[in-house]
Structures are given as structure tokens and as C-alpha cells.
Tab-separated table of C-alpha atoms in Angstrom:
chain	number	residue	atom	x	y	z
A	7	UNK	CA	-0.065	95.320	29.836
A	8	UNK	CA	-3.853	96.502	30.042
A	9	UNK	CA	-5.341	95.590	33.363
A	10	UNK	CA	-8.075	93.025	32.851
A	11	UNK	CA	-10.702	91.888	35.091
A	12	UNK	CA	-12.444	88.682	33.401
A	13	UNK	CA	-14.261	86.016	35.403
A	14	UNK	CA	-13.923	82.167	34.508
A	15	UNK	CA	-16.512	82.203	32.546
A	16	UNK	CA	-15.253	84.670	30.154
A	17	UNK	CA	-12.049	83.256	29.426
A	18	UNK	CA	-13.731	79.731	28.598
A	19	UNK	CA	-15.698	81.289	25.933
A	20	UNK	CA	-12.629	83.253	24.470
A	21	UNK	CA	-10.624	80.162	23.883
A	22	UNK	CA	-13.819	78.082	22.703
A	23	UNK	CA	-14.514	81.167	20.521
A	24	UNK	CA	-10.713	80.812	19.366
A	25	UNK	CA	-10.844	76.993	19.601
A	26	UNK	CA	-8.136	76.770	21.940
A	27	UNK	CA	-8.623	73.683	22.877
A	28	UNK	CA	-5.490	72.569	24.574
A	29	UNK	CA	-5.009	75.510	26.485
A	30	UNK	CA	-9.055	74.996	27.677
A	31	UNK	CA	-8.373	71.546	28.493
A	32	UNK	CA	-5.360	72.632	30.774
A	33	UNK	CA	-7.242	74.948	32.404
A	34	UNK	CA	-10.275	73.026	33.046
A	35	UNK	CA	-8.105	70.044	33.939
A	36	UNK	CA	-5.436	71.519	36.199
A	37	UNK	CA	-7.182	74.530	38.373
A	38	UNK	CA	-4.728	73.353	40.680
A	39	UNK	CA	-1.187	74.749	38.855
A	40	UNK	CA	-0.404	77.844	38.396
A	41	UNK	CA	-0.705	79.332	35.374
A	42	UNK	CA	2.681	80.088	34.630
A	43	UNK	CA	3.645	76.585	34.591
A	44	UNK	CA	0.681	75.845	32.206
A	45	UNK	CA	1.619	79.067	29.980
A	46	UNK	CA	5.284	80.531	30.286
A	47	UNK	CA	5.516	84.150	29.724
A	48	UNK	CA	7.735	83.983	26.803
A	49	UNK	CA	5.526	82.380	24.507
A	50	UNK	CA	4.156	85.101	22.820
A	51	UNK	CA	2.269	83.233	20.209
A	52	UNK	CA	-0.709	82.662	23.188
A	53	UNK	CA	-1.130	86.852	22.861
A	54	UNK	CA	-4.386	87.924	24.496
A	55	UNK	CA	-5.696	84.743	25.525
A	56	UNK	CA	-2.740	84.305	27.239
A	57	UNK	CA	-3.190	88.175	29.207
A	58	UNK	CA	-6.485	86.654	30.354
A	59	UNK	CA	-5.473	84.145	32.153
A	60	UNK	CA	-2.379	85.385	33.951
A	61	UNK	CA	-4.428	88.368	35.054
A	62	UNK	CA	-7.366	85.789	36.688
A	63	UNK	CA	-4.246	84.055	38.570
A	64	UNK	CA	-3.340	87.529	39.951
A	65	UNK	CA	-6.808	88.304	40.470
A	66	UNK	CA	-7.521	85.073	41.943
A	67	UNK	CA	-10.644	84.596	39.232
A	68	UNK	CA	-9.202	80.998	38.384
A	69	UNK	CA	-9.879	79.253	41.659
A	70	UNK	CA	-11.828	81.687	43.946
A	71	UNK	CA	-12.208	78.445	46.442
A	72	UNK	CA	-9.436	76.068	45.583
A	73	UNK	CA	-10.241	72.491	47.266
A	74	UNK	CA	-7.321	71.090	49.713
A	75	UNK	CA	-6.785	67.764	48.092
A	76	UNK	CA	-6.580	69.323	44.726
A	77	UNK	CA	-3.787	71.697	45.908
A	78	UNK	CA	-2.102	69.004	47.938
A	79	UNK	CA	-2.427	66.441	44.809
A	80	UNK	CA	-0.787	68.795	42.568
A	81	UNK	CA	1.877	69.392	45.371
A	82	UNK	CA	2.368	66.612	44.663
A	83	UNK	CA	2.416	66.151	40.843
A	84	UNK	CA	5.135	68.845	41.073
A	85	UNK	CA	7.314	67.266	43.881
A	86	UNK	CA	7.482	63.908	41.358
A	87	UNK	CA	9.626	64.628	38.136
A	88	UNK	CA	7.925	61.647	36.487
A	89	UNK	CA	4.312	62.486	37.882
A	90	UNK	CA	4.239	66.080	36.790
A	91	UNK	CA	3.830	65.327	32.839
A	92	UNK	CA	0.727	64.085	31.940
A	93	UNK	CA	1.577	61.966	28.851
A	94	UNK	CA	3.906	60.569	31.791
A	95	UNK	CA	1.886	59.952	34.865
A	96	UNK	CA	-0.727	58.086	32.315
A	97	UNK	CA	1.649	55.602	31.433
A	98	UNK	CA	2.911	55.072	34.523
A	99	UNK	CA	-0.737	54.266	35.583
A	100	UNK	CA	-1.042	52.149	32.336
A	101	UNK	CA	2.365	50.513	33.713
A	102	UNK	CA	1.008	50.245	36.934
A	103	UNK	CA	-1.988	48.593	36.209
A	104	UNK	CA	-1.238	45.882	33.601
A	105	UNK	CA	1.215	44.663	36.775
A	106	UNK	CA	-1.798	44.742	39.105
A	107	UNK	CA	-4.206	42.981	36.252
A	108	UNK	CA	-1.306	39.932	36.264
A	109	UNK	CA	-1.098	39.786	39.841
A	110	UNK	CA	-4.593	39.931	40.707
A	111	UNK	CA	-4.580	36.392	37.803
A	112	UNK	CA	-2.574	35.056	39.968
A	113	UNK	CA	-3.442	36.092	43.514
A	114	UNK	CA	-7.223	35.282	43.025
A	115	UNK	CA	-6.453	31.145	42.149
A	116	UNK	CA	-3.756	30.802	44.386
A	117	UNK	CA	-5.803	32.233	47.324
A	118	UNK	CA	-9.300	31.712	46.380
A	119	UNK	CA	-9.521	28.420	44.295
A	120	UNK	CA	-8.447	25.299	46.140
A	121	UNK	CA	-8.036	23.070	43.080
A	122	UNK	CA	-5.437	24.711	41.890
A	123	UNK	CA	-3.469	24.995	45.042
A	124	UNK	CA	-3.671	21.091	45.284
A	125	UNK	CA	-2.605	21.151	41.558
A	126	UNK	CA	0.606	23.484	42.177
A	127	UNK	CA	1.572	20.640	44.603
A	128	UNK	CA	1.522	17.901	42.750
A	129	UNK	CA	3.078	19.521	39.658
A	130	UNK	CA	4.951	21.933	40.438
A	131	UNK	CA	7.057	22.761	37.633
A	132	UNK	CA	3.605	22.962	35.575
A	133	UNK	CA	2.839	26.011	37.662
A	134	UNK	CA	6.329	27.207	38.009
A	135	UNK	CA	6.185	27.342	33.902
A	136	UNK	CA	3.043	29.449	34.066
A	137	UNK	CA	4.605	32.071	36.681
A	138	UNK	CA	7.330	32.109	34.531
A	139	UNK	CA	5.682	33.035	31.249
A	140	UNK	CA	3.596	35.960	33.500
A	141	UNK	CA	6.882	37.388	34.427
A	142	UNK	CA	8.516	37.055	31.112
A	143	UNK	CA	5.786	38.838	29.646
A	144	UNK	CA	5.866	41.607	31.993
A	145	UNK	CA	9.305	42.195	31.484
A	146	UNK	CA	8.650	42.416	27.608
A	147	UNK	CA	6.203	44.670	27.707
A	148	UNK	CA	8.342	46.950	30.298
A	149	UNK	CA	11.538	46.688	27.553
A	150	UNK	CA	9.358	47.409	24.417
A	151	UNK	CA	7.015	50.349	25.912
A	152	UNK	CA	11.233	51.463	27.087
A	153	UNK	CA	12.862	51.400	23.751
A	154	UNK	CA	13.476	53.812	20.923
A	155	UNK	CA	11.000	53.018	17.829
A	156	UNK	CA	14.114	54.486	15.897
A	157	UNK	CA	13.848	58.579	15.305
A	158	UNK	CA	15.188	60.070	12.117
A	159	UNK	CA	16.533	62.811	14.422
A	160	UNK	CA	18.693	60.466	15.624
A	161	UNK	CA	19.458	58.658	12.698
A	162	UNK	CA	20.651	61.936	11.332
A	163	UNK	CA	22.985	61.983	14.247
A	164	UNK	CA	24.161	58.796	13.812
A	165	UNK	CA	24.673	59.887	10.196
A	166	UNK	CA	26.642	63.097	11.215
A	167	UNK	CA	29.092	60.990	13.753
A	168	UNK	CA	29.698	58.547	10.978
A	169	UNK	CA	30.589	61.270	8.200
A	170	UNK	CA	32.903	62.713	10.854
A	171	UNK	CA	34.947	59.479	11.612
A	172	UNK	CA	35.121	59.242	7.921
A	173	UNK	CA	36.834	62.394	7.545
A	174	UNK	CA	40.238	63.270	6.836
A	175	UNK	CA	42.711	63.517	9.542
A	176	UNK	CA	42.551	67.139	8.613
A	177	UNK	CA	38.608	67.079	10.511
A	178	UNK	CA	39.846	64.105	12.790
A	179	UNK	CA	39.089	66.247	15.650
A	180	UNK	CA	35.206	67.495	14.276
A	181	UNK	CA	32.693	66.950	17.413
A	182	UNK	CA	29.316	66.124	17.221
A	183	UNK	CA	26.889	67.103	19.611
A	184	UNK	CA	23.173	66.335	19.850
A	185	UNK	CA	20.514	68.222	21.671
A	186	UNK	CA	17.061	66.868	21.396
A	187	UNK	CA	15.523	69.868	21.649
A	188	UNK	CA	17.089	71.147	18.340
A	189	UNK	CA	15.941	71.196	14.790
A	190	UNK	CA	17.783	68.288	12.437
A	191	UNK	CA	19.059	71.477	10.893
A	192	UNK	CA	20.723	73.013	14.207
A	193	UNK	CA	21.804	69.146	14.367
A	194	UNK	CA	23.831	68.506	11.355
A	195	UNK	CA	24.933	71.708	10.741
A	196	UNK	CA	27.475	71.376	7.583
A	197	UNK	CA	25.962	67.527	7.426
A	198	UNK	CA	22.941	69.078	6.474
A	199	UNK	CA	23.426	68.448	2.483
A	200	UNK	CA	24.384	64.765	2.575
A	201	UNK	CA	21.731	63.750	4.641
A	202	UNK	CA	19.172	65.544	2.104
A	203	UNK	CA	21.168	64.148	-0.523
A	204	UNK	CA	20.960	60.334	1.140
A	205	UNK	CA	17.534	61.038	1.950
A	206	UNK	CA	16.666	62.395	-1.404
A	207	UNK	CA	18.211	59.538	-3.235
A	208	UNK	CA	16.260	57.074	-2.198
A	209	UNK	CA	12.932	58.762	-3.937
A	210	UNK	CA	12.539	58.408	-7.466
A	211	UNK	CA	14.422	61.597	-9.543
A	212	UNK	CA	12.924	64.991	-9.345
A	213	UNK	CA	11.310	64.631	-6.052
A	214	UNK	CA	11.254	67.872	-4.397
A	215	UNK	CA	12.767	68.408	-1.102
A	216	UNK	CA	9.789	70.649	0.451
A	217	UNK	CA	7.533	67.827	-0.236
A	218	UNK	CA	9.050	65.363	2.201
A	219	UNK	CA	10.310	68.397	4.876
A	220	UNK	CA	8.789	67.925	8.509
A	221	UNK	CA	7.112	71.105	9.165
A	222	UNK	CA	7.044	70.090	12.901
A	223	UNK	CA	10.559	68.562	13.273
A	224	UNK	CA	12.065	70.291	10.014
A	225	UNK	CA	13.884	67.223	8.961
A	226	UNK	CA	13.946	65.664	5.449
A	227	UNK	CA	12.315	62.365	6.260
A	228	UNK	CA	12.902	58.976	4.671
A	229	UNK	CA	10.321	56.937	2.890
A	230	UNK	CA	8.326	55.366	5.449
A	231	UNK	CA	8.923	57.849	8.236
A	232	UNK	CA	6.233	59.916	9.672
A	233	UNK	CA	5.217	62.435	12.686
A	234	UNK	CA	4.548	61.260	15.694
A	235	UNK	CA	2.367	64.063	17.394
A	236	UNK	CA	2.420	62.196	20.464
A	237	UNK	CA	6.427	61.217	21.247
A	238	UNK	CA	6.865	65.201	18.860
A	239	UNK	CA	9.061	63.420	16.657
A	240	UNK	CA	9.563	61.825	13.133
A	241	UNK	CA	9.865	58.033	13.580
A	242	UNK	CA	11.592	55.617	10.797
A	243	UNK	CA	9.577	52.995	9.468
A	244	UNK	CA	6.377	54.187	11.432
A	245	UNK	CA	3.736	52.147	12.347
A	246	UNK	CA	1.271	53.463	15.193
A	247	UNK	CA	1.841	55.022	18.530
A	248	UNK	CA	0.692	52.249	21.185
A	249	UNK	CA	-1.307	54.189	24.066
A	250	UNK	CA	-1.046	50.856	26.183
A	251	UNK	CA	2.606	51.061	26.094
A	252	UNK	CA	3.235	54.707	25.966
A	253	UNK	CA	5.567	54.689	22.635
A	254	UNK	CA	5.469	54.820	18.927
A	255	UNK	CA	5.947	51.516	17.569
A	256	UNK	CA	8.779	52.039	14.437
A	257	UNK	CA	11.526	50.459	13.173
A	258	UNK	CA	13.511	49.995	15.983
A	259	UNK	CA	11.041	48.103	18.217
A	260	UNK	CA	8.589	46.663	16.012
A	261	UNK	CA	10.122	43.236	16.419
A	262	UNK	CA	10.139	43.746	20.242
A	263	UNK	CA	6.198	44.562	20.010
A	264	UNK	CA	5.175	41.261	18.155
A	265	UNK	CA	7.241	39.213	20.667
A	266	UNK	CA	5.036	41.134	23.379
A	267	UNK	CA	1.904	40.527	21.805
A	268	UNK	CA	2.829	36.739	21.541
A	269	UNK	CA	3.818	36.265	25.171
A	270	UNK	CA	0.802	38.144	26.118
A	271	UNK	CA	-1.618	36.274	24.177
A	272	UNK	CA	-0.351	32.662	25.186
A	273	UNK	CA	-0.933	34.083	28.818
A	274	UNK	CA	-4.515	35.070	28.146
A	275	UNK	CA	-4.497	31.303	27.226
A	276	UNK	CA	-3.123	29.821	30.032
A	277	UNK	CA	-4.690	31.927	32.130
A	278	UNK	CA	-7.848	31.258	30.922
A	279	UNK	CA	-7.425	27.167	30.588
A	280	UNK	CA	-6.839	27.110	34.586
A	281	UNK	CA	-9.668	29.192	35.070
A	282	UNK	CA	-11.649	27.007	32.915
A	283	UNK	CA	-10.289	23.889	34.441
A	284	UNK	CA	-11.001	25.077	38.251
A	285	UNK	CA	-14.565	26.323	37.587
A	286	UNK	CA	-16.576	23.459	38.185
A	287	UNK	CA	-18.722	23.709	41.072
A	288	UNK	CA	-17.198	22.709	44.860
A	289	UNK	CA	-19.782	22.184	47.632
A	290	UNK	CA	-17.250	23.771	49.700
A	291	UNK	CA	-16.346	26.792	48.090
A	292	UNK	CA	-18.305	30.020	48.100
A	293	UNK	CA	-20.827	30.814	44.991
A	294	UNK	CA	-19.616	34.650	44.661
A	295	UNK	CA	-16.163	33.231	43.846
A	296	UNK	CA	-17.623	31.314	41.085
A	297	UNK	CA	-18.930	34.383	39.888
A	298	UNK	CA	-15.735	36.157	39.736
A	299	UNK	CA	-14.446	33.956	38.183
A	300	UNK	CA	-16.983	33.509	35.203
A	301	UNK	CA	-16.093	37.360	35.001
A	302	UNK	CA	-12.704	36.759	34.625
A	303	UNK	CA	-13.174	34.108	32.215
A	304	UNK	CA	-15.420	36.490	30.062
A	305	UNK	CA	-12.384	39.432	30.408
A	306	UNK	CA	-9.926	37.137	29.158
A	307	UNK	CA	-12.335	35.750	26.338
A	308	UNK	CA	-12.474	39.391	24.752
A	309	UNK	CA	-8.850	40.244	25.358
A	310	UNK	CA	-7.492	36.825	23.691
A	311	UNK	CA	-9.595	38.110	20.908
A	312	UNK	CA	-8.360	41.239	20.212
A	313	UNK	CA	-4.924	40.155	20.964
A	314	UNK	CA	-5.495	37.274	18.181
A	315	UNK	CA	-6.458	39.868	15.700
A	316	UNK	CA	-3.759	41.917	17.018
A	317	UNK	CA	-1.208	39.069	16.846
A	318	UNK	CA	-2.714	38.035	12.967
A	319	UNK	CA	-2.891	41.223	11.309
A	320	UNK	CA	1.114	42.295	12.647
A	321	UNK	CA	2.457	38.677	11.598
A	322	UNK	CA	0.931	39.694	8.227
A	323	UNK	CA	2.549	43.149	8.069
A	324	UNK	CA	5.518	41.314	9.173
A	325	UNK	CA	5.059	38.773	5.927
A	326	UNK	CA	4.658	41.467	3.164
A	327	UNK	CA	7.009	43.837	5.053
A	328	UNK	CA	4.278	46.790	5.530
A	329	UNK	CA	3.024	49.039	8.459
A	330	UNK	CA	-0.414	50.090	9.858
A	331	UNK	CA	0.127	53.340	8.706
A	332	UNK	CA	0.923	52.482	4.997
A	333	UNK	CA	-2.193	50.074	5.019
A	334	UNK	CA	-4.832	52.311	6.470
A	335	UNK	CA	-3.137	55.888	4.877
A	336	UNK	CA	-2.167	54.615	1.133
A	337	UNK	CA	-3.520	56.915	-0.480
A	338	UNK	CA	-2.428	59.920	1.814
A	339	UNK	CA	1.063	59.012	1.431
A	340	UNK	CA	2.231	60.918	-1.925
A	341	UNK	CA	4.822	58.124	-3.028
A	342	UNK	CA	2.188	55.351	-2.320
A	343	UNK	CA	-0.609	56.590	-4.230
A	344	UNK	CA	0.434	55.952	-8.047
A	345	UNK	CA	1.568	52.112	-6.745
A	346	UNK	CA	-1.688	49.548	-6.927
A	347	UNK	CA	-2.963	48.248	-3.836
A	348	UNK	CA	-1.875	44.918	-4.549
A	349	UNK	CA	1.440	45.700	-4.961
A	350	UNK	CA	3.566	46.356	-1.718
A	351	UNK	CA	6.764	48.084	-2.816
A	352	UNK	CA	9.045	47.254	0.346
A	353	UNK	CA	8.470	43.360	0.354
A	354	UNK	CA	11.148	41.626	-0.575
A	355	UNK	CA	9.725	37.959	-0.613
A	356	UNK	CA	7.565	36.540	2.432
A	357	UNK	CA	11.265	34.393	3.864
A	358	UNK	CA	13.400	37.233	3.393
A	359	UNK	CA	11.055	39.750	5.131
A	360	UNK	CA	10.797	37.469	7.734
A	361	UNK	CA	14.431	37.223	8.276
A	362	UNK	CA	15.495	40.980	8.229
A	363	UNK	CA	12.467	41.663	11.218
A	364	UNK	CA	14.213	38.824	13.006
A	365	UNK	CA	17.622	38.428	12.635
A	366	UNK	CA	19.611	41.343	9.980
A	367	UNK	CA	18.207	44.386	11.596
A	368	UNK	CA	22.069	44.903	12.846
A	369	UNK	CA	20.606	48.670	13.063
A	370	UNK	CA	17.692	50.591	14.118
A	371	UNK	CA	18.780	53.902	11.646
A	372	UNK	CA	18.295	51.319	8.192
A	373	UNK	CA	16.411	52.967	5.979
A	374	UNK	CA	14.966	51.542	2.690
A	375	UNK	CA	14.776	53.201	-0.658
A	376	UNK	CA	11.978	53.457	-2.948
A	377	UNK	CA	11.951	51.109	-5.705
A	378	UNK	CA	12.019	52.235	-9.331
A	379	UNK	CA	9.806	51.735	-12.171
A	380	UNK	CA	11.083	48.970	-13.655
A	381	UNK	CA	10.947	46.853	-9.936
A	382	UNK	CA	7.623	47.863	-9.436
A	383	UNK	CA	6.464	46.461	-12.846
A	384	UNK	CA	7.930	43.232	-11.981
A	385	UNK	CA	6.268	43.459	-8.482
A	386	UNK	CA	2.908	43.963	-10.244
A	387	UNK	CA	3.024	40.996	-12.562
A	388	UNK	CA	1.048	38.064	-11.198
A	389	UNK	CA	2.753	34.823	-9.607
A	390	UNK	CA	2.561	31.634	-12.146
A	391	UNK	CA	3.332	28.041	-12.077
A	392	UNK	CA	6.738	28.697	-11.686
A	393	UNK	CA	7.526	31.534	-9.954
A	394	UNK	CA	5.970	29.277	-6.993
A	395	UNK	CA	8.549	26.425	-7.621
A	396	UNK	CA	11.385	28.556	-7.926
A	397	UNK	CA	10.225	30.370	-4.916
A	398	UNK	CA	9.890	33.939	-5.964
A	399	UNK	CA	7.196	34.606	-3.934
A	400	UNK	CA	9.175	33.844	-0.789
């Protein structure tokens, strides 16, 4: 390797020349790691950018006068399995601080307000409810943001373990392992062809395979299954990835997310009734707690109302059996963009959409087909007098 001598400086414009903008960002953002955590040496795609920067670690050009807490807080990072990832340690703060946000509701009236102390006394089980409903929430949101939105990768597992138990007794003994760090094709191996036939049969005839191939995952993906560049896997029945909770929100835990969004919402509206209740003014009782709580009124004012919306808009996807994705990226999704916008293909009548996200989803890995011509002509035609008595809207 050529011996290179480049300052800081030099490197940052290389990789804003090359718009490397991830490997920038680490750089800029963790002086404090070395380099060959940040870049491994076998990845040979980074080729002279890479060169750069290992030779400024050697030459000590990428943090002539590294400060002590910086090298002691990523001592740190390092020493923690779960701090050391950044997509990690964020939602662990996210975590971390939507706990703190409920207990500082809490903490604040109980110690603070004197009203509602005397309240909590004489009905008890009124504030014993509320407590209730705090902790019920939490633990919602800590089982949704913890459960699998329902990847194809291991629906095509699932897949391969059920075509082996279906075998003969000649492949009786066939063993299926899965590594998450493999392609779906290392996966399946021999399985491969009857999952692209599955997958492929549930597109309308002559659909070509390469159109609906992952080039990230390279899996054949279902209809309504998408990318997720942030979990770096294909997700079944996709609907957004949820920063606040850390996960993509899919198939397998929509139903989980609207029940969080529900109990979180009738909080913000507790929570904000007592605060409401207990703000008129006491002689005896400070003025700057007044004033925090008029703030905290005003924070849970805008939150019920984007939870509201939040809550609204999902119960309707829930209705007509759609997902963010589909809504705002019609006409980017190839088998969506021939189908009118009034039209959703996957609804199968407001009751029984509501009743498979409730109660039938006896599976996360269910996967639904595309319907044909002839279903979406009779989707398109408009309701009359009688399809609403015989209920064929529902």
C-alpha cells in the first residue's frame, strides 16, 4: 500500500467530492473509535478512500488532540454490547425517555399539586385506574417497539421448515437452518423454486421474477412487502418504520401498534383532564408551578393532536385494509399503478377487514394475493341501494 500523508481536511473533501456521506458522517461523528471498527479491512469496495483514513489513524492525523471524555465515552460505547450500535443506543434513549416523560406526569402532581393528593385519598381507585392505564401503556409500547413486523426472510424459512415436514419419509430427516445474515437464496437452498413459484402466483400471469427481486435482500418479495433500509430487511405487509419505537411497523405488529396508539392517546387525555382540573389558582401554592403546569398542559394539547390524527388515519387503513406506504407510494408501486385510486384491491369489506387485523391473523407469514381482473372490475363498480342492505360494503 502507497504511504499517504493526508491531513483531516483532505480526507473530508475526498469523500464530499465522492459523496461519501456515511462514511463522513462516521468520521465526523465518532473521532473517538478507531477506524478499523468504523471501516474493516476486508471491505474492499471503500478502495482509496478507505487507504486515507487508515493511514491518518496510523499517522495520528484523525485526532491529533483527542479530548478525555470523548475517549472515555466511547470506552464506554464499546464496553456496552447494546450501547455500541447507534441505531441501538438511540432507541434505547427513545426508550428511556418516553419512561421518564410518564414519570415526570406523574411525579410533578403527586408532589407538586396538593389537590390532587387530597383527591387520590378520597378516591382512590380513581387514581389507582389512572396509574394503571400509564403502566399498561408503557408496557405496550415496550412489546410492540420488541416484536417482529413479520420479515419475508423469515417467512421463507417458515416456508422451507414446512415443505420439509411435508416431505416424504424418504427427506424425513432434511434440516433447516437459518442464518440471518444470509441471502433468502443461501436460505432455501433447493426451496428456492417453490417459494418463487408461491410468490409468483399470487401476481397476475406473466409477471417477471426480476421485477419483484430485492436487490438488497435478494428475495422474491410478496405483494405488499417492501425494504426496510433501516431494520436491512424486506418486511410483509409494510407500512412505515416508527423512529419512536425503533421498528418497522408490518404485518406482524401492526395490530399491536394501533392498540399502542390508543392507550397512549386516552393517557394524553387523562393526563391532561387532571391537569386541567388542578390548575385553578391556590393562594398557597407557588405561581412558577402554575406555570409548569400550563406548559404541560400545552405539551399534551399538541401530542393528543397528533396522536388523534395518528389514531384516525390507522383506524382508516385498518377499515379499507391498506398501509401508509401503499397510500402515499401508489403510483411507485408497479402492481398498484394500473388500479384507480378509489379502488383498494386488498379490502375485503370494512367488517371483515376489521376482523382478520383483530382476531384471524393466526400467523404473522400470511400473505395475500393480488386480485384478478375480473375482482377488480367488481371492486370498481359503485355501491347502490342495495349493495348497502345486503351489506356488501362491509
Amino acid at each position: 500500500m502507497q504511504e499517504l500523508n493526508p491531513n483531516r481536511n483532505d480526507v473530508i473533501l475526498y469523500l464530499l467530492k465522492k459523496k461519501k456521506r456515511i462514511l463522513l458522517k462516521k468520521i465526523i461523528s465518532y473521532p473517538f473509535i478507531s477506524l478499523e471498527r468504523l471501516l474493516p479491512l476486508n471491505e474492499d469496495r471503500l478502495g482509496f478512500q478507505f487507504q486515507l483514513l487508515y493511514q491518518m489513524e496510523k499517522t495520528g492525523c484523525c485526532d491529533p488532540s483527542p479530548n478525555p471524555s470523548d475517549l472515555f465515552t466511547g470506552r464506554c460505547f464499546n464496553a456496552i454490547p447494546c450501547l455500541s450500535d447507534s441505531v441501538k443506543r438511540s432507541t434505547w434513549c427513545l426508550r428511556l425517555g418516553l419512561v421518564t416523560l410518564h414519570m415526570i406526569l406523574l411525579g410533578f402532581m403527586f408532589v407538586f399539586v396538593e389537590e390532587f393528593r387530597q383527591n387520590s385519598k378520597e378516591h382512590p381507585w380513581y387514581t389507582l385506574i389512572y396509574m394503571l392505564l400509564v403502566v399498561a401503556t408503557l408496557v405496550q409500547y415496550y412489546f410492540t417497539s420488541g416484536s417482529s413486523p413479520g420479515y419475508v426472510i423469515d417467512a421463507m424459512s417458515d416456508f422451507a421448515e414446512t415443505e420439509a415436514s411435508l416431505r416424504t419419509s424418504e427427506f424425513s430427516n432434511a434440516v433447516v437452518t437459518v442464518d440471518g445474515n444470509q441471502s433468502g437464496q443461501n436460505l432455501l437452498g433447493n426451496n428456492l423454486t417453490n417459494w418463487t413459484n408461491l410468490v409468483m402466483d399470487m401476481y397476475p400471469p406473466g409477471t417477471s421474477v426480476r421485477d419483484y427481486t430485492c436487490p438488497y435482500c435478494n428475495v422474491v418479495q410478496p405483494p405488499r412487502a417492501k425494504h426496510c433500509h433501516d431494520c436491512k430487511k424486506c418486511v410483509l405487509q409494510f407500512d412505515h418504520h416508527c423512529v419512536w419505537l425503533g421498528t418497522c411497523i408490518g404485518q406482524g405488529n401492526h395490530c399491536r401498534f394501533w392498540w399502542y396508539i390508543l392507550e397512549q392517546t386516552a393517557v394524553c387525555i387523562w393526563s391532561g383532564f387532571l391537569y386541567v382540573e388542578n390548575l385553578p389558582a391556590h393562594s398557597e401554592r407557588a405561581m412558577w408551578v402554575d406555570v409548569i403546569m400550563i406548559i404541560v398542559i400545552s405539551i399534551l394539547l399538541v401530542a393528543l393532536m397528533f396522536l388523534l390524527l395518528l389514531l384516525v388515519f390507522h383506524s382508516y387503513l385498518v377499515v379499507t385494509n391498506q398501509t401508509t406506504y401503499e397510500i402515499l407510494r401508489r403510483r411507485r408501486i408497479p402492481y398498484m399503478r394500473g388500479i384507480p385510486g378509489s379502488v383498494h384491491p386488498f379490502s375485503k369489506g370494512a367488517r371483515r377487514n376489521l376482523y382478520n387485523f383483530c382476531f384471524a391473523r393466526t400467523s404473522v407469514y400470511a400473505m395475500e394475493p393480488l386480485p384478478r381482473a375480473l375482482e377488480l372490475e367488481q371492486m370498481s363498480k359503485p355501491y347502490t341501494c342495495s349493495d348497502v342492505v345486503s351489506c356488501r360494503c362491509c
